[in-house]
Tab-separated table of C-alpha atoms in Angstrom:
chain	number	residue	atom	x	y	z
A	44	MET	CA	4.932	-16.682	238.778
A	45	ALA	CA	4.379	-13.223	239.200
A	46	THR	CA	1.813	-10.876	236.869
A	47	TRP	CA	3.381	-7.722	236.867
A	48	GLY	CA	1.259	-4.432	236.480
A	49	MET	CA	1.987	-0.883	237.493
A	50	VAL	CA	0.360	2.026	239.515
A	51	PHE	CA	0.346	5.790	238.710
A	52	ASP	CA	-0.604	7.620	241.771
A	53	LEU	CA	-1.511	10.852	240.128
A	54	ARG	CA	-1.649	12.956	243.396
A	55	ARG	CA	2.212	12.369	243.089
A	56	CYS	CA	3.100	12.812	239.442
A	57	ILE	CA	4.872	16.295	238.888
A	58	GLY	CA	5.113	16.608	235.179
A	59	CYS	CA	9.027	16.154	234.721
A	60	ASN	CA	8.873	13.604	232.584
A	61	ALA	CA	12.186	12.163	233.867
A	62	CYS	CA	10.242	8.893	233.201
A	63	ALA	CA	10.293	9.518	229.679
A	64	VAL	CA	14.109	10.232	229.625
A	65	ALA	CA	15.205	6.883	231.595
A	66	CYS	CA	12.870	5.256	229.044
A	67	LYS	CA	14.507	7.182	225.948
A	68	GLN	CA	18.029	6.132	227.373
A	69	GLU	CA	17.359	2.465	228.662
A	70	ASN	CA	15.645	1.544	225.163
A	71	SER	CA	18.233	3.653	222.757
A	72	LEU	CA	14.954	4.890	221.151
A	73	PRO	CA	15.219	6.987	218.237
A	74	ASP	CA	13.745	10.216	217.375
A	75	GLY	CA	9.794	10.446	217.630
A	76	VAL	CA	9.562	7.353	219.358
A	77	PHE	CA	8.081	7.437	222.811
A	78	PHE	CA	7.517	4.081	225.148
A	79	THR	CA	5.970	7.008	227.483
A	80	LYS	CA	4.303	10.107	227.614
A	81	THR	CA	2.827	12.559	230.453
A	82	LEU	CA	-0.167	14.228	229.188
A	83	SER	CA	-0.867	17.591	231.044
A	84	GLU	CA	-4.636	19.699	231.074
A	85	GLU	CA	-4.769	22.914	232.994
A	86	VAL	CA	-7.602	23.007	235.182
A	87	GLY	CA	-9.808	26.314	236.809
A	88	GLU	CA	-9.341	29.784	235.417
A	89	TYR	CA	-6.804	32.699	236.374
A	90	PRO	CA	-5.985	32.809	239.371
A	91	ASP	CA	-7.360	30.011	240.715
A	92	VAL	CA	-5.740	27.692	238.022
A	93	THR	CA	-3.545	24.084	238.798
A	94	ARG	CA	-2.272	21.677	236.280
A	95	SER	CA	-3.073	18.010	236.140
A	96	TYR	CA	-0.499	15.374	234.787
A	97	VAL	CA	-1.508	11.842	233.922
A	98	PRO	CA	1.234	9.687	232.391
A	99	THR	CA	0.691	7.410	230.193
A	100	ILE	CA	2.143	3.618	229.076
A	101	CYS	CA	0.993	0.030	227.253
A	102	ASN	CA	-1.122	-1.360	229.827
A	103	HIS	CA	-0.105	-4.937	229.053
A	104	CYS	CA	-3.582	-5.907	228.856
A	105	GLU	CA	-5.011	-9.576	230.058
A	106	ASP	CA	-6.899	-9.434	226.982
A	107	ALA	CA	-4.983	-7.531	224.752
A	108	PRO	CA	-6.621	-6.536	221.659
A	109	CYS	CA	-3.470	-5.667	219.758
A	110	GLU	CA	-2.539	-9.413	220.372
A	111	ARG	CA	-5.835	-10.906	218.660
A	112	ALA	CA	-5.582	-8.723	215.942
A	113	CYS	CA	-1.822	-9.273	214.814
A	114	PRO	CA	-1.681	-11.738	211.968
A	115	THR	CA	1.221	-13.135	212.240
A	116	GLY	CA	1.664	-13.587	216.247
A	117	ALA	CA	4.063	-11.254	216.597
A	118	THR	CA	2.910	-9.520	219.289
A	119	TYR	CA	2.440	-12.479	222.257
A	120	THR	CA	1.783	-12.178	226.300
A	121	ARG	CA	4.745	-13.728	228.353
A	122	PRO	CA	3.591	-16.035	231.386
A	123	ASP	CA	4.213	-13.464	233.546
A	124	GLY	CA	1.661	-10.773	231.588
A	125	ILE	CA	4.094	-8.185	229.838
A	126	VAL	CA	2.831	-7.936	226.464
A	127	MET	CA	5.898	-8.447	223.491
A	128	VAL	CA	6.463	-7.737	219.981
A	129	ASP	CA	8.568	-10.124	218.038
A	130	ARG	CA	10.355	-8.560	215.387
A	131	ASP	CA	11.397	-11.507	213.416
A	132	LYS	CA	7.442	-12.301	213.099
A	133	CYS	CA	5.863	-8.717	212.764
A	134	ILE	CA	5.505	-7.545	208.908
A	135	GLY	CA	4.802	-3.941	209.778
A	136	CYS	CA	1.059	-3.962	208.763
A	137	GLY	CA	0.346	-2.060	211.546
A	138	THR	CA	-3.113	-3.979	212.429
A	139	CYS	CA	-1.986	-3.892	216.109
A	140	ILE	CA	-1.592	-0.082	215.990
A	141	VAL	CA	-5.224	0.511	214.840
A	142	ALA	CA	-6.452	-2.330	217.419
A	143	CYS	CA	-4.936	-1.101	220.543
A	144	PRO	CA	-7.524	1.549	222.246
A	145	TYR	CA	-4.384	3.379	224.163
A	146	ASP	CA	-2.597	4.937	221.189
A	147	GLN	CA	0.915	3.053	222.725
A	148	ARG	CA	2.375	1.875	219.544
A	149	THR	CA	4.823	2.850	216.673
A	150	ARG	CA	5.864	1.833	213.155
A	151	LEU	CA	9.946	2.476	213.012
A	152	GLU	CA	9.996	4.386	209.726
A	153	PRO	CA	13.474	4.928	207.813
A	154	GLU	CA	14.032	8.456	208.813
A	155	MET	CA	13.548	7.538	212.890
A	156	LEU	CA	16.616	5.620	213.283
A	157	ASN	CA	18.832	7.403	210.034
A	158	GLU	CA	18.301	10.792	210.785
A	159	GLY	CA	19.501	10.214	214.464
A	160	LEU	CA	18.448	12.481	217.261
A	161	PHE	CA	20.277	15.744	216.284
A	162	GLY	CA	19.469	15.632	212.423
A	163	GLY	CA	21.361	15.100	209.431
A	164	GLY	CA	22.204	11.526	209.652
A	165	ARG	CA	25.219	11.784	212.173
A	166	LEU	CA	24.325	9.075	214.696
A	167	THR	CA	26.461	9.798	218.118
A	168	PRO	CA	28.467	6.383	219.505
A	169	PHE	CA	25.201	5.845	221.981
A	170	GLU	CA	22.685	5.893	219.395
A	171	LYS	CA	25.282	3.568	216.821
A	172	GLN	CA	24.967	1.024	219.986
A	173	GLY	CA	21.354	1.001	220.631
A	174	ILE	CA	20.092	0.848	216.572
A	175	GLY	CA	21.124	-2.979	216.280
A	176	ARG	CA	17.542	-3.487	218.429
A	177	PHE	CA	15.373	-1.921	215.884
A	178	THR	CA	13.926	-2.877	212.608
A	179	VAL	CA	12.928	-0.546	210.481
A	180	GLY	CA	9.066	-1.252	209.120
A	181	THR	CA	8.329	-3.215	212.270
A	182	VAL	CA	6.375	-1.922	215.469
A	183	VAL	CA	7.526	-1.108	218.387
A	184	LYS	CA	5.965	-0.234	222.354
A	185	CYS	CA	6.732	-0.584	226.455
A	186	THR	CA	7.643	-4.237	227.540
A	187	PHE	CA	8.062	-2.906	231.334
A	188	CYS	CA	11.677	-3.186	231.039
A	189	HIS	CA	11.652	-6.966	230.451
A	190	GLU	CA	15.146	-7.514	230.465
A	191	ARG	CA	15.525	-5.048	233.739
A	192	VAL	CA	12.627	-6.789	235.334
A	193	ASP	CA	14.129	-10.553	234.251
A	194	ALA	CA	17.275	-9.352	236.009
A	195	GLY	CA	15.295	-8.266	239.437
A	196	LEU	CA	15.168	-4.632	239.073
A	197	LEU	CA	12.546	-2.188	238.310
A	198	PRO	CA	11.728	-0.694	235.264
A	199	ALA	CA	13.776	2.313	234.095
A	200	CYS	CA	10.937	4.383	234.770
A	201	VAL	CA	9.792	3.626	237.766
A	202	ALA	CA	13.795	3.498	239.173
A	203	THR	CA	13.802	6.963	237.661
A	204	CYS	CA	11.031	8.905	239.065
A	205	PRO	CA	11.445	11.476	241.758
A	206	THR	CA	8.638	11.127	243.200
A	207	GLU	CA	7.591	7.609	243.182
A	208	ALA	CA	4.556	8.021	241.660
A	209	ARG	CA	5.286	4.908	239.279
A	210	ILE	CA	4.502	1.723	241.439
A	211	PHE	CA	5.572	-1.689	240.367
A	212	GLY	CA	4.848	-5.330	241.167
A	213	ASP	CA	3.453	-8.591	241.302
A	214	LEU	CA	-0.934	-7.883	241.052
A	215	ASP	CA	-0.982	-11.146	242.240
A	216	ASP	CA	0.634	-10.776	245.237
A	217	PRO	CA	-1.851	-9.088	247.876
A	218	THR	CA	1.004	-7.655	249.692
A	219	SER	CA	2.730	-6.061	246.935
A	220	ARG	CA	2.728	-2.377	247.319
A	221	PRO	CA	0.693	-2.117	243.607
A	222	ARG	CA	-1.982	-4.596	244.893
A	223	GLN	CA	-2.518	-2.890	248.325
A	224	LEU	CA	-2.898	0.926	246.882
A	225	ILE	CA	-5.218	-0.255	244.321
A	226	LEU	CA	-7.591	-1.874	247.041
A	227	GLU	CA	-7.049	1.165	249.470
A	228	ARG	CA	-7.397	3.860	246.985
A	229	ARG	CA	-9.842	2.468	244.382
A	230	GLY	CA	-7.607	1.808	241.535
A	231	ARG	CA	-9.279	2.264	238.185
A	232	GLN	CA	-8.227	0.901	234.929
A	233	PRO	CA	-8.142	3.573	231.464
A	234	LEU	CA	-10.695	2.916	229.404
A	235	PRO	CA	-12.373	0.117	231.271
A	236	GLU	CA	-15.567	0.013	229.209
A	237	LYS	CA	-12.825	-1.431	226.324
A	238	ASN	CA	-12.853	-4.444	228.320
A	239	THR	CA	-9.496	-5.215	227.673
A	240	ASN	CA	-8.009	-5.382	231.852
A	241	PRO	CA	-5.130	-3.097	231.679
A	242	ARG	CA	-2.439	-4.173	234.009
A	243	VAL	CA	-2.042	-0.264	234.798
A	244	PHE	CA	-3.685	1.364	237.105
A	245	TYR	CA	-4.678	4.761	238.629
A	246	ILE	CA	-5.370	6.072	241.951
A	247	ASP	CA	-5.797	9.816	242.897
């Protein structure tokens, strides 16, 4: 079985946020909820100034502190390495949010689901069809678009990225593009000092 992971090519990311928009649409995410974000930083001094972009996402850690901290077993890891949350078991205690060193989890508050993207409690037809996948008081996070992956498709953010800055594949396959990029360009994991062994790598 594959062990899924992702590589972010920092040379290619242009900060367009197409990934965030695709994620929002694919997962019908309510207002205030993001499964992926792109951080930006300006480097240098005028007139020699550049801007760098750093995509972030749940790292689907091999030794996931969120899973160890969860008191109900709601957070679990699939055999293919994708870290999931079972909303039927989640009690919204927030322990996993505190345990995650990457700040990649969100507890759903009532106003997130009730106000709508345009406020005033008016939900669009698109919002109405997607709201059923969420439960107030539970925790949500990126799942690598597991339903798409199970169907043989790429995660929405990867499929949408116009510069191919996001590369998804089997980390156990030495011939896969992610594994080759990690080896050839010395891919590094975020916050390695946390000893979580993320399945997300950065190359520049």
